Amino acid sequence: MIFVVSGPGGVGKGTVVNRLVTLVDGLRLSRSWTTRSPRPGEDPKAYVFVDRAQFEAKAAEGGFLEWTEFAGTGHLYGTPRPQGDMDREAAEADLLLEIEMDGAQQIRRDYPDAVVILVVAPSASVQQERLRGRGDSEENVARRLEVGRSEEVLGRRLADHVVVNDDVVRAAAELAGIIESYRKPMETT
Ligand code: 5GP
């Protein structure tokens, strides 16, 4: 199955997702490709960092499940199609994507069985503080809040579930419960 966690910038979805994968077995977090540069101190494995030509070449050969230019940044982001050469455990795992709303819409269109979960901040002021905490400029914070507002409206229409990230531990546990609820009960012999 494909599980999509989406939501506006500053809702803390990355932190929630990182905790979620420690809670649920058999869940493989997809590593996206991006044309943006690594942030100072960012884990070099957070993304596959590539230039635009490399990204476009992969997109042209149908190498992404979805890809988009992230609102107003000029940077491309995409979910690589899972490779055939992975081990059995990885191949059988459910796929977890942490992506923005345009990508979530593409997944919904192409994979109607995918489960889309929207993560939202408990309030606009918390979201603003989180965006500021990342060291973004005030202009960037304002722009991302603006984009975030329309993303949330869209997301609420698209999503199967909405989770409020009021507390990372609680929100990750709620997400884990949602994912488990889609899994078939273990067959008894
Ligand atoms: P950031 O640059 O802050 O890491 O990510 C910017 C936005 O891009 C976030 O909302 C993140 O969820 C989203 N994103 C990350 N990877 C992908 C991807 O593969 N596809 C899409 N559509 N969005 C992504």
Coordinates of C-alpha atoms in Angstrom, one line a residue, residues 2-173:
I2 CA 1.0 3.6 -0.4
F3 CA 0.5 6.0 2.6
V4 CA 1.0 9.7 1.8
V5 CA 1.6 12.2 4.6
S6 CA 1.1 15.7 3.4
G7 CA 0.5 19.1 4.8
P8 CA 1.6 22.7 4.7
G9 CA 5.2 23.8 5.5
G10 CA 5.8 24.3 9.3
V11 CA 3.3 21.7 10.5
G12 CA 6.2 19.4 11.6
K13 CA 5.3 16.6 9.3
G14 CA 9.0 15.5 8.8
T15 CA 9.5 15.1 12.6
V16 CA 6.2 13.2 12.9
V17 CA 7.1 10.9 10.0
N18 CA 10.6 10.2 11.3
R19 CA 9.0 9.0 14.6
L20 CA 6.2 7.1 12.8
V21 CA 8.7 4.8 11.0
T22 CA 10.1 3.8 14.4
L23 CA 6.6 2.8 15.5
V24 CA 5.3 0.8 12.6
D25 CA 7.0 -2.3 11.2
G26 CA 7.1 -2.9 7.4
L27 CA 6.9 0.7 6.5
R28 CA 9.5 2.1 4.0
L29 CA 10.0 5.8 3.9
S30 CA 10.7 6.9 0.3
R31 CA 13.7 9.1 -0.2
S32 CA 12.8 11.9 -2.6
W33 CA 15.0 13.6 -5.3
T34 CA 15.3 17.3 -5.2
T35 CA 17.1 20.1 -7.1
R36 CA 17.4 22.3 -4.0
S37 CA 20.8 22.4 -2.2
P38 CA 21.3 20.8 1.2
R39 CA 20.6 23.1 4.1
P40 CA 23.5 23.7 6.5
G41 CA 23.6 20.8 9.0
E42 CA 21.0 18.8 7.0
D43 CA 21.5 15.0 6.8
P44 CA 23.0 14.4 3.4
K45 CA 20.7 11.4 3.1
A46 CA 17.6 13.5 3.6
Y47 CA 17.2 13.6 -0.2
V48 CA 19.0 12.5 -3.3
F49 CA 20.4 16.0 -4.2
V50 CA 20.7 16.4 -8.0
D51 CA 20.9 19.2 -10.5
R52 CA 18.0 20.1 -12.8
A53 CA 19.4 18.2 -15.8
Q54 CA 19.6 15.0 -13.8
F55 CA 16.1 15.5 -12.4
E56 CA 14.6 16.2 -15.8
A57 CA 16.3 13.2 -17.4
K58 CA 14.8 10.9 -14.7
A59 CA 11.4 12.5 -15.1
A60 CA 11.6 12.1 -18.9
E61 CA 12.1 8.3 -18.5
G62 CA 9.1 8.0 -16.2
G63 CA 11.4 7.5 -13.2
F64 CA 9.1 9.2 -10.7
L65 CA 5.8 8.2 -9.1
E66 CA 5.0 11.9 -8.9
W67 CA 7.0 15.1 -9.1
T68 CA 6.4 18.8 -8.9
E69 CA 7.9 22.2 -8.6
F70 CA 7.4 23.2 -5.0
A71 CA 5.2 26.3 -4.9
G72 CA 7.2 29.4 -5.8
T73 CA 10.7 28.0 -5.0
G74 CA 11.7 26.9 -8.5
H75 CA 12.9 23.6 -7.0
L76 CA 11.8 20.3 -8.2
Y77 CA 10.9 17.4 -5.9
G78 CA 10.0 13.9 -6.8
T79 CA 9.3 10.4 -5.5
P80 CA 11.4 7.9 -7.3
R81 CA 9.7 4.8 -8.6
P82 CA 10.7 1.9 -6.4
Q83 CA 13.6 -0.1 -8.0
G84 CA 13.2 -3.7 -8.8
D85 CA 16.5 -4.7 -7.2
M86 CA 15.5 -4.2 -3.6
D87 CA 15.5 -7.1 -1.1
R88 CA 12.3 -9.0 -0.3
E89 CA 11.6 -7.2 3.0
A90 CA 11.8 -3.8 1.3
A91 CA 9.7 -5.0 -1.6
E92 CA 7.0 -6.2 0.6
A93 CA 6.9 -3.1 2.8
D94 CA 4.2 -0.4 2.5
L95 CA 5.5 2.8 1.0
L96 CA 5.4 6.0 3.0
L97 CA 5.7 9.3 1.2
E98 CA 6.1 12.7 2.9
I99 CA 5.3 15.1 0.2
E100 CA 3.5 18.4 -0.6
M101 CA -0.1 18.7 -1.8
D102 CA 0.4 18.7 -5.6
G103 CA 2.3 15.4 -5.3
A104 CA -0.4 14.0 -3.0
Q105 CA -3.0 14.9 -5.7
Q106 CA -1.0 13.1 -8.4
I107 CA -0.7 10.0 -6.2
R108 CA -4.5 10.1 -5.4
R109 CA -5.2 10.3 -9.2
D110 CA -2.7 7.5 -10.2
Y111 CA -3.1 5.2 -7.2
P112 CA -6.7 5.5 -6.0
D113 CA -6.1 3.0 -3.2
A114 CA -3.4 5.2 -1.7
V115 CA -4.3 6.6 1.8
V116 CA -3.7 10.3 2.1
I117 CA -3.2 11.8 5.6
L118 CA -3.1 15.5 6.1
V119 CA -1.0 16.8 9.0
V120 CA -2.0 20.3 10.2
A121 CA -0.5 22.6 12.9
P122 CA -2.7 23.3 16.0
S123 CA -2.7 27.0 15.2
A124 CA -1.3 29.5 12.6
S125 CA 0.9 31.0 15.3
V126 CA 2.6 27.7 16.1
Q127 CA 3.1 27.1 12.3
Q128 CA 4.6 30.5 12.0
E129 CA 7.0 29.9 14.9
R130 CA 8.1 26.5 13.4
L131 CA 8.8 28.2 10.0
R132 CA 10.8 30.9 11.8
G133 CA 12.7 28.3 13.7
R134 CA 14.1 26.9 10.5
G135 CA 15.9 30.1 9.9
D136 CA 13.8 31.1 6.8
S137 CA 13.6 34.9 6.0
E138 CA 10.5 36.8 7.1
E139 CA 9.5 37.1 3.5
N140 CA 9.8 33.3 3.0
V141 CA 7.9 32.7 6.2
A142 CA 5.1 34.9 5.0
R143 CA 5.0 33.3 1.6
R144 CA 5.0 29.8 3.0
L145 CA 2.2 30.6 5.4
E146 CA 0.2 32.0 2.5
V147 CA 0.8 28.9 0.3
G148 CA 0.1 26.8 3.4
R149 CA -3.4 28.2 3.8
S150 CA -4.5 27.2 0.4
E151 CA -2.7 23.9 0.7
E152 CA -4.7 23.1 3.9
V153 CA -8.0 23.9 2.2
L154 CA -7.1 21.6 -0.7
G155 CA -5.7 19.0 1.7
R156 CA -8.9 18.8 3.8
R157 CA -10.8 17.9 0.6
L158 CA -8.3 15.4 -0.6
A159 CA -7.3 13.6 2.6
D160 CA -8.8 10.4 4.1
H161 CA -7.6 11.5 7.6
V162 CA -6.5 14.8 9.2
V163 CA -4.1 14.7 12.1
V164 CA -3.4 17.7 14.3
N165 CA 0.3 17.9 15.2
D166 CA -0.2 19.4 18.7
D167 CA 2.4 17.0 20.1
V168 CA 4.8 14.9 18.1
V169 CA 4.6 11.8 20.2
R170 CA 0.8 11.9 20.2
A171 CA 0.5 12.7 16.5
A172 CA 2.9 10.0 15.4
A173 CA 0.9 7.5 17.6

